[in-house]
């Protein structure tokens, strides 16, 4: 087990290198002038006749491998360039916005994993019963309503009509407090920080803003995880080892919760991993709909405003998180399925 | 009839399956008995209902699909079919244990073999974890698994087929059951391992004085293990006798055919061809005797009416209209009549 | 082949939800094919351009002339939905077709030749998969600039991997079969083995996948249009219609948000029904081709 994890972690740098290569490869479409924004840290550097000098400095007319090498040097020093769309260094943008996105995705995925799997198990145990049928319709809708439609409908109902759940991350008054000097930012997550500061009104305000995006972001995942858990539970319940467990006189509870579920978790884990990656993509839409200031809305903004540095930075963050996500999936996989550990 | 040392009596057992294409009868009235310490062999081709019979006894038919509309399974005087599920769970594993054909799929791949044994003795023998693990090591030792204190921590995929089946036997014998049902326990193993596993089972049964229902399609295994034999065909018992009379005087053409398909060094037989055709499927059972599609000795009657179980001699039964002539008939198997 | 097709149809017809899926898909196919008749284009040269009945930004409710009302900018929603169906099919067919070709090529090469070719191709596939789909697509669109063609290229570039893996798996399975080995020993040429044995075997999982993707891909394109990265303003596209509605349905200006219900209802309905049709059909096909999943 330990050696499996170590092996996976040792592979990380290799994957990272491949990822940076792919990301930088996309910049081949750009002219040196367009690419330059990914290197400068302040637009004032571009004044006067500096542009050509900088292009030479960063080797933007050199061949691809040299460019790639120099860019790696830049990003390894934390220099991700200047975001044209937000007029800030990309690294600063990411630092500010990443916690917001993290907060959103964590709250979206954790209930999905626990409750979604549980519901899938329930559906399989009551195979073809009422609960099963309801969950089936619910899953079908999940597959068929794209996030941008669902998000807008939620916004329409809960904000447009009812006025309960406003877009954004915090109300005006809460923002004033949140960004004031004597409000400590321990984690960057608005809800947690509010609790740590003992400020319940801000906590509630942050929660109020989170509900709609969480619903939008996680609905598809609910449907997906539920369905896969249900069908793998059913498959698992039909296996020979379940018959053996019954022949041993084990109770139905033991059979479902121990013998069937552990096996059903194997495919569910893969799906949960894929879902997490899908959610990372999903925040682009969700955050845009709800004006939520995270990495996702930044990505959409950067893309529409030709903010090359911004989009490269976003791509790097996404790649990094995806790789870590995959690592977590692999490790949980190995914890569930002993057959993997040998491989 | 209610004999002192009678362990299990199956009376007029019927099992049906509700399938997508309709309801079918997989078992149509099966009777047999197992005495204490005795081994009953059930033999027959693939699909004739051996596994369904054993699953019916254990009440392990797939829920909502399999059903027992009629019959009795009397175990130690109690009708198991009438028992509440909770009581039945106390019988399974503790009183009646079961070994399956494919030890790879019958063991749960994500738990260690030790754990799968331990959960059973914790349940039935009320041991705590520590005692249960010590007990598991003892059981593994008993079934001849080398390095038992290490092997209990192995996962099924880490063991060879033979070891897996030994682990399965250790598990199923761990609660000292009065009756063991072994559904083709050696079919998936290669020949030398097969013999070892059969020896092991015999030794254990003797030690524990347990009875055995040995299910197989191999008459050779039956000859080695069983005292009494039920030959099954298409959901019916077609011949039922003690082992010696059965081999001496087979009284059903199906039994005759099966015997001819045992490879013997002295006679040259084409193993696969000795009974022509296949078991009819449950949706297309012939009228009359169910064996009439493949029997070389059919008469008109065989196509009209299903024969009852005739008593050939005391304790020897055959479901064939022509049981009395069978000795004579079987001499000309190839040519038919 | 024809017989098998009829058999599949019969099985679909037996199950009401499968039948609903098939009918929904057929409905949209008919709408797409007969779009010029159902919604007559005012400018036959640019039929995908939605006609505008005025310049006011305020949407107008359904009327005789605009049965589903108009969106902001006075685009006719009915026309947009009808021709948007064509857009959806166009995007689906082009993107899936190209992704399938790439996947077919990469998958068969990898499995058929094996060894280091397989290794290299699969590692490349992995790297592409290491990226969230939508993020990869957006990065490419940023580099290429927005527009429907660029969106389609970007989608293809990040969508072939699934097909490649699927096909590689099927080919490997078939490759083990004796008759293929025998064919190889007899010197049957490679392309013949591929078309005779390998493709027929891989075709069913591909059909299931394609059916699901006919929902996913056009909707992703619609999402990109929603973000302003897809079709140009005024192009008949469901995503764009939905994005037009955003500012009106949340009017916190004290106005009645229900006043503009039609701007979101009709485009959403089209999108949901379209996706549901393909998903149900995909489910039905999976049940038929892969009885293991029949639960
Ligand atoms: N779950 C089920 N649903 C429908 N029919 C079934 C089911 N299980 C078994 N049957 C049918 O019951 C009949 C008897 O099957 P059974 O498994 O008992 O055969 P068997 O004698 O054990 O054969 P084998 O030697 O292959 O194990 C077969 O025709 C089979 O198709
Ligand atoms: Mg069987």
PDB file of N, CA and C in Angstrom, chain A residues 22 25-26, chain C residues 123-133 157-158 160-161:
ATOM      1  N   UNK A  22       1.883  20.269 -22.807  1.00  0.00           N
ATOM      2  CA  UNK A  22       0.654  20.356 -23.607  1.00  0.00           C
ATOM      3  C   UNK A  22       0.106  21.781 -23.570  1.00  0.00           C
ATOM      4  N   UNK A  25       2.162  24.033 -25.533  1.00  0.00           N
ATOM      5  CA  UNK A  25       2.043  23.695 -26.954  1.00  0.00           C
ATOM      6  C   UNK A  25       0.913  24.492 -27.609  1.00  0.00           C
ATOM      7  N   UNK A  26      -0.172  24.706 -26.851  1.00  0.00           N
ATOM      8  CA  UNK A  26      -1.297  25.453 -27.425  1.00  0.00           C
ATOM      9  C   UNK A  26      -0.912  26.878 -27.804  1.00  0.00           C
TER      10      UNK A  26
ATOM     11  N   UNK C 123      -0.190   7.095 -24.080  1.00  0.00           N
ATOM     12  CA  UNK C 123       0.284   8.149 -23.181  1.00  0.00           C
ATOM     13  C   UNK C 123      -0.211   9.513 -23.657  1.00  0.00           C
ATOM     14  N   UNK C 124      -0.216   9.720 -24.986  1.00  0.00           N
ATOM     15  CA  UNK C 124      -0.737  10.986 -25.508  1.00  0.00           C
ATOM     16  C   UNK C 124      -2.209  11.123 -25.133  1.00  0.00           C
ATOM     17  N   UNK C 125      -2.943  10.026 -25.311  1.00  0.00           N
ATOM     18  CA  UNK C 125      -4.359  10.025 -24.931  1.00  0.00           C
ATOM     19  C   UNK C 125      -4.522  10.415 -23.459  1.00  0.00           C
ATOM     20  N   UNK C 126      -3.677   9.832 -22.609  1.00  0.00           N
ATOM     21  CA  UNK C 126      -3.759  10.122 -21.179  1.00  0.00           C
ATOM     22  C   UNK C 126      -3.565  11.602 -20.887  1.00  0.00           C
ATOM     23  N   UNK C 127      -2.570  12.205 -21.568  1.00  0.00           N
ATOM     24  CA  UNK C 127      -2.296  13.615 -21.289  1.00  0.00           C
ATOM     25  C   UNK C 127      -3.507  14.462 -21.657  1.00  0.00           C
ATOM     26  N   UNK C 128      -4.132  14.150 -22.792  1.00  0.00           N
ATOM     27  CA  UNK C 128      -5.325  14.904 -23.168  1.00  0.00           C
ATOM     28  C   UNK C 128      -6.444  14.697 -22.161  1.00  0.00           C
ATOM     29  N   UNK C 129      -6.505  13.485 -21.607  1.00  0.00           N
ATOM     30  CA  UNK C 129      -7.562  13.195 -20.635  1.00  0.00           C
ATOM     31  C   UNK C 129      -7.284  13.850 -19.287  1.00  0.00           C
ATOM     32  N   UNK C 130      -6.034  14.267 -19.066  1.00  0.00           N
ATOM     33  CA  UNK C 130      -5.682  14.851 -17.768  1.00  0.00           C
ATOM     34  C   UNK C 130      -6.256  16.246 -17.617  1.00  0.00           C
ATOM     35  N   UNK C 131      -7.003  16.687 -18.605  1.00  0.00           N
ATOM     36  CA  UNK C 131      -7.520  18.043 -18.610  1.00  0.00           C
ATOM     37  C   UNK C 131      -9.025  18.006 -18.539  1.00  0.00           C
ATOM     38  N   UNK C 132      -9.649  18.798 -17.681  1.00  0.00           N
ATOM     39  CA  UNK C 132     -11.110  18.845 -17.749  1.00  0.00           C
ATOM     40  C   UNK C 132     -11.521  19.276 -19.153  1.00  0.00           C
ATOM     41  N   UNK C 133     -12.473  18.564 -19.711  1.00  0.00           N
ATOM     42  CA  UNK C 133     -12.896  18.773 -21.094  1.00  0.00           C
ATOM     43  C   UNK C 133     -13.151  20.246 -21.411  1.00  0.00           C
ATOM     44  N   UNK C 157     -10.733  18.319 -30.746  1.00  0.00           N
ATOM     45  CA  UNK C 157      -9.396  18.125 -30.189  1.00  0.00           C
ATOM     46  C   UNK C 157      -9.439  17.525 -28.791  1.00  0.00           C
ATOM     47  N   UNK C 158     -10.530  17.785 -28.064  1.00  0.00           N
ATOM     48  CA  UNK C 158     -10.603  17.231 -26.708  1.00  0.00           C
ATOM     49  C   UNK C 158     -11.667  16.159 -26.572  1.00  0.00           C
ATOM     50  N   UNK C 160     -11.723  13.125 -28.885  1.00  0.00           N
ATOM     51  CA  UNK C 160     -11.437  11.872 -29.593  1.00  0.00           C
ATOM     52  C   UNK C 160     -10.967  10.766 -28.664  1.00  0.00           C
ATOM     53  N   UNK C 161     -10.507  11.138 -27.460  1.00  0.00           N
ATOM     54  CA  UNK C 161      -9.824  10.156 -26.606  1.00  0.00           C
ATOM     55  C   UNK C 161     -10.736   9.009 -26.176  1.00  0.00           C
TER      56      UNK C 161
END
